[in-house]
Amino acid sequence: MAKLTVEVLMAFKSLLTIVTNPKLCEDSLNWAVEIARANDAHLDVLCLGVDRTQTGYYYAGANAMITQETMERAAQLAEDAEDWVTKKLTGEAINWAAEKVVAQMVGLSRIV
C-alpha cells in the first residue's frame, strides 16, 4: 500500500489589527503590514476610540453631560487614529481598509 502525503498550507488572507493610540500601536501596525505583505493578505484596521468613563460613579444629573463629552472625546480619538493609519498605509503595497469606531468600555467585546 502506498503512503499518501498531503501538504496543507494555510495562508492568512484577512488580518485585523486594532489601533487606539498611534503612539502605542505603531509596532503592532508595522508587524501587521509585514504579515499582510508576506501572505498577500488584506489588512483591516479598526481605529477605536474608547470612552473609559464609568458613569455610575457620578452624581445622577451629570451622567448625560459626562457621557456626551466623553463620547465626543472618544470620537475624536478614533478620528485621529484613522487619520494616522491612513497616512501610514497610503502607498504601502498591500490591500487594506480602515474603519473608525467608538465604544464604551463595557461594549468593547461586542465591537471587536
PDB file of C-alpha atoms in Angstrom:
ATOM      1  CA  MET A   1       0.000   0.000   0.000  1.00  0.00           C
ATOM      2  CA  ALA A   2       1.385   3.425  -0.991  1.00  0.00           C
ATOM      3  CA  LYS A   3       1.754   6.120   1.581  1.00  0.00           C
ATOM      4  CA  LEU A   4      -0.195   9.267   0.755  1.00  0.00           C
ATOM      5  CA  THR A   5       1.245  12.553   1.953  1.00  0.00           C
ATOM      6  CA  VAL A   6      -0.870  15.650   1.863  1.00  0.00           C
ATOM      7  CA  GLU A   7       0.690  19.016   2.482  1.00  0.00           C
ATOM      8  CA  VAL A   8      -1.669  21.599   3.859  1.00  0.00           C
ATOM      9  CA  LEU A   9      -0.689  25.234   3.667  1.00  0.00           C
ATOM     10  CA  MET A  10      -2.730  27.844   5.400  1.00  0.00           C
ATOM     11  CA  ALA A  11      -2.089  31.430   4.497  1.00  0.00           C
ATOM     12  CA  PHE A  12      -3.664  34.355   6.261  1.00  0.00           C
ATOM     13  CA  LYS A  13      -5.868  36.162   3.770  1.00  0.00           C
ATOM     14  CA  SER A  14      -7.575  38.601   6.101  1.00  0.00           C
ATOM     15  CA  LEU A  15      -5.905  40.192   9.090  1.00  0.00           C
ATOM     16  CA  LEU A  16      -7.247  42.530  11.754  1.00  0.00           C
ATOM     17  CA  THR A  17      -5.346  44.887  13.972  1.00  0.00           C
ATOM     18  CA  ILE A  18      -6.715  47.489  16.336  1.00  0.00           C
ATOM     19  CA  VAL A  19      -5.344  50.994  16.807  1.00  0.00           C
ATOM     20  CA  THR A  20      -6.377  53.033  19.825  1.00  0.00           C
ATOM     21  CA  ASN A  21      -3.370  55.271  20.326  1.00  0.00           C
ATOM     22  CA  PRO A  22      -0.912  55.716  17.435  1.00  0.00           C
ATOM     23  CA  LYS A  23       1.998  56.272  19.834  1.00  0.00           C
ATOM     24  CA  LEU A  24       1.405  52.869  21.411  1.00  0.00           C
ATOM     25  CA  CYS A  25       0.311  50.948  18.309  1.00  0.00           C
ATOM     26  CA  GLU A  26       2.991  51.723  15.739  1.00  0.00           C
ATOM     27  CA  ASP A  27       4.893  48.470  16.239  1.00  0.00           C
ATOM     28  CA  SER A  28       1.757  46.308  16.006  1.00  0.00           C
ATOM     29  CA  LEU A  29       0.668  48.097  12.825  1.00  0.00           C
ATOM     30  CA  ASN A  30       4.132  47.662  11.310  1.00  0.00           C
ATOM     31  CA  TRP A  31       4.035  43.935  12.064  1.00  0.00           C
ATOM     32  CA  ALA A  32       0.527  43.605  10.656  1.00  0.00           C
ATOM     33  CA  VAL A  33       1.685  45.268   7.426  1.00  0.00           C
ATOM     34  CA  GLU A  34       4.625  42.881   7.149  1.00  0.00           C
ATOM     35  CA  ILE A  35       2.445  39.816   7.761  1.00  0.00           C
ATOM     36  CA  ALA A  36      -0.098  41.039   5.211  1.00  0.00           C
ATOM     37  CA  ARG A  37       2.645  41.658   2.654  1.00  0.00           C
ATOM     38  CA  ALA A  38       4.296  38.281   3.240  1.00  0.00           C
ATOM     39  CA  ASN A  39       0.999  36.407   2.864  1.00  0.00           C
ATOM     40  CA  ASP A  40      -0.647  38.545   0.178  1.00  0.00           C
ATOM     41  CA  ALA A  41      -3.390  39.215   2.718  1.00  0.00           C
ATOM     42  CA  HIS A  42      -5.873  42.028   3.256  1.00  0.00           C
ATOM     43  CA  LEU A  43      -5.318  44.129   6.367  1.00  0.00           C
ATOM     44  CA  ASP A  44      -8.306  45.575   8.225  1.00  0.00           C
ATOM     45  CA  VAL A  45      -7.512  48.230  10.805  1.00  0.00           C
ATOM     46  CA  LEU A  46     -10.083  49.060  13.461  1.00  0.00           C
ATOM     47  CA  CYS A  47      -9.449  52.619  14.668  1.00  0.00           C
ATOM     48  CA  LEU A  48     -11.036  52.508  18.079  1.00  0.00           C
ATOM     49  CA  GLY A  49     -11.946  55.470  20.254  1.00  0.00           C
ATOM     50  CA  VAL A  50     -12.655  54.219  23.752  1.00  0.00           C
ATOM     51  CA  ASP A  51     -14.841  56.033  26.265  1.00  0.00           C
ATOM     52  CA  ARG A  52     -13.221  54.958  29.515  1.00  0.00           C
ATOM     53  CA  THR A  53     -15.605  56.660  31.934  1.00  0.00           C
ATOM     54  CA  GLN A  54     -17.718  54.729  34.339  1.00  0.00           C
ATOM     55  CA  THR A  55     -20.802  56.879  34.646  1.00  0.00           C
ATOM     56  CA  GLY A  56     -22.066  55.010  37.692  1.00  0.00           C
ATOM     57  CA  TYR A  57     -19.566  56.985  39.784  1.00  0.00           C
ATOM     58  CA  TYR A  58     -21.010  60.431  39.023  1.00  0.00           C
ATOM     59  CA  TYR A  59     -23.979  62.190  40.569  1.00  0.00           C
ATOM     60  CA  ALA A  60     -27.267  61.470  38.809  1.00  0.00           C
ATOM     61  CA  GLY A  61     -27.599  64.766  36.904  1.00  0.00           C
ATOM     62  CA  ALA A  62     -24.100  64.603  35.452  1.00  0.00           C
ATOM     63  CA  ASN A  63     -24.404  61.249  33.661  1.00  0.00           C
ATOM     64  CA  ALA A  64     -25.826  62.547  30.369  1.00  0.00           C
ATOM     65  CA  MET A  65     -23.436  65.516  30.183  1.00  0.00           C
ATOM     66  CA  ILE A  66     -20.392  63.466  31.037  1.00  0.00           C
ATOM     67  CA  THR A  67     -21.384  60.668  28.675  1.00  0.00           C
ATOM     68  CA  GLN A  68     -21.812  63.147  25.804  1.00  0.00           C
ATOM     69  CA  GLU A  69     -18.467  64.819  26.471  1.00  0.00           C
ATOM     70  CA  THR A  70     -16.528  61.599  26.840  1.00  0.00           C
ATOM     71  CA  MET A  71     -18.138  60.044  23.749  1.00  0.00           C
ATOM     72  CA  GLU A  72     -17.162  63.139  21.761  1.00  0.00           C
ATOM     73  CA  ARG A  73     -13.613  62.808  23.055  1.00  0.00           C
ATOM     74  CA  ALA A  74     -13.567  59.116  22.099  1.00  0.00           C
ATOM     75  CA  ALA A  75     -14.891  60.008  18.633  1.00  0.00           C
ATOM     76  CA  GLN A  76     -12.004  62.454  18.204  1.00  0.00           C
ATOM     77  CA  LEU A  77      -9.523  59.761  19.271  1.00  0.00           C
ATOM     78  CA  ALA A  78     -10.989  57.392  16.684  1.00  0.00           C
ATOM     79  CA  GLU A  79     -10.771  60.107  14.015  1.00  0.00           C
ATOM     80  CA  ASP A  80      -7.147  60.841  14.923  1.00  0.00           C
ATOM     81  CA  ALA A  81      -6.283  57.142  14.809  1.00  0.00           C
ATOM     82  CA  GLU A  82      -7.941  56.730  11.403  1.00  0.00           C
ATOM     83  CA  ASP A  83      -6.078  59.758  10.024  1.00  0.00           C
ATOM     84  CA  TRP A  84      -2.782  58.363  11.303  1.00  0.00           C
ATOM     85  CA  VAL A  85      -3.467  54.885   9.864  1.00  0.00           C
ATOM     86  CA  THR A  86      -4.471  56.336   6.503  1.00  0.00           C
ATOM     87  CA  LYS A  87      -1.271  58.402   6.301  1.00  0.00           C
ATOM     88  CA  LYS A  88       0.831  55.433   7.375  1.00  0.00           C
ATOM     89  CA  LEU A  89      -0.715  52.891   4.990  1.00  0.00           C
ATOM     90  CA  THR A  90      -1.160  55.074   1.913  1.00  0.00           C
ATOM     91  CA  GLY A  91       1.454  53.893  -0.533  1.00  0.00           C
ATOM     92  CA  GLU A  92       2.013  50.514   1.130  1.00  0.00           C
ATOM     93  CA  ALA A  93       1.999  47.618  -1.319  1.00  0.00           C
ATOM     94  CA  ILE A  94      -0.854  45.811   0.437  1.00  0.00           C
ATOM     95  CA  ASN A  95      -4.635  45.780   0.335  1.00  0.00           C
ATOM     96  CA  TRP A  96      -6.015  47.493   3.416  1.00  0.00           C
ATOM     97  CA  ALA A  97      -9.031  49.225   4.884  1.00  0.00           C
ATOM     98  CA  ALA A  98      -9.522  51.327   7.999  1.00  0.00           C
ATOM     99  CA  GLU A  99     -12.720  51.862   9.937  1.00  0.00           C
ATOM    100  CA  LYS A 100     -13.273  54.125  12.916  1.00  0.00           C
ATOM    101  CA  VAL A 101     -15.496  53.028  15.772  1.00  0.00           C
ATOM    102  CA  VAL A 102     -16.372  54.498  19.158  1.00  0.00           C
ATOM    103  CA  ALA A 103     -17.218  52.288  22.112  1.00  0.00           C
ATOM    104  CA  GLN A 104     -17.670  52.464  25.827  1.00  0.00           C
ATOM    105  CA  MET A 105     -15.557  50.136  27.936  1.00  0.00           C
ATOM    106  CA  VAL A 106     -18.500  47.853  28.658  1.00  0.00           C
ATOM    107  CA  GLY A 107     -19.156  47.342  24.925  1.00  0.00           C
ATOM    108  CA  LEU A 108     -15.630  46.614  23.708  1.00  0.00           C
ATOM    109  CA  SER A 109     -16.067  42.856  23.327  1.00  0.00           C
ATOM    110  CA  ARG A 110     -19.110  43.320  21.089  1.00  0.00           C
ATOM    111  CA  ILE A 111     -17.293  45.810  18.866  1.00  0.00           C
ATOM    112  CA  VAL A 112     -14.127  43.801  18.452  1.00  0.00           C
TER     113      VAL A 112
END
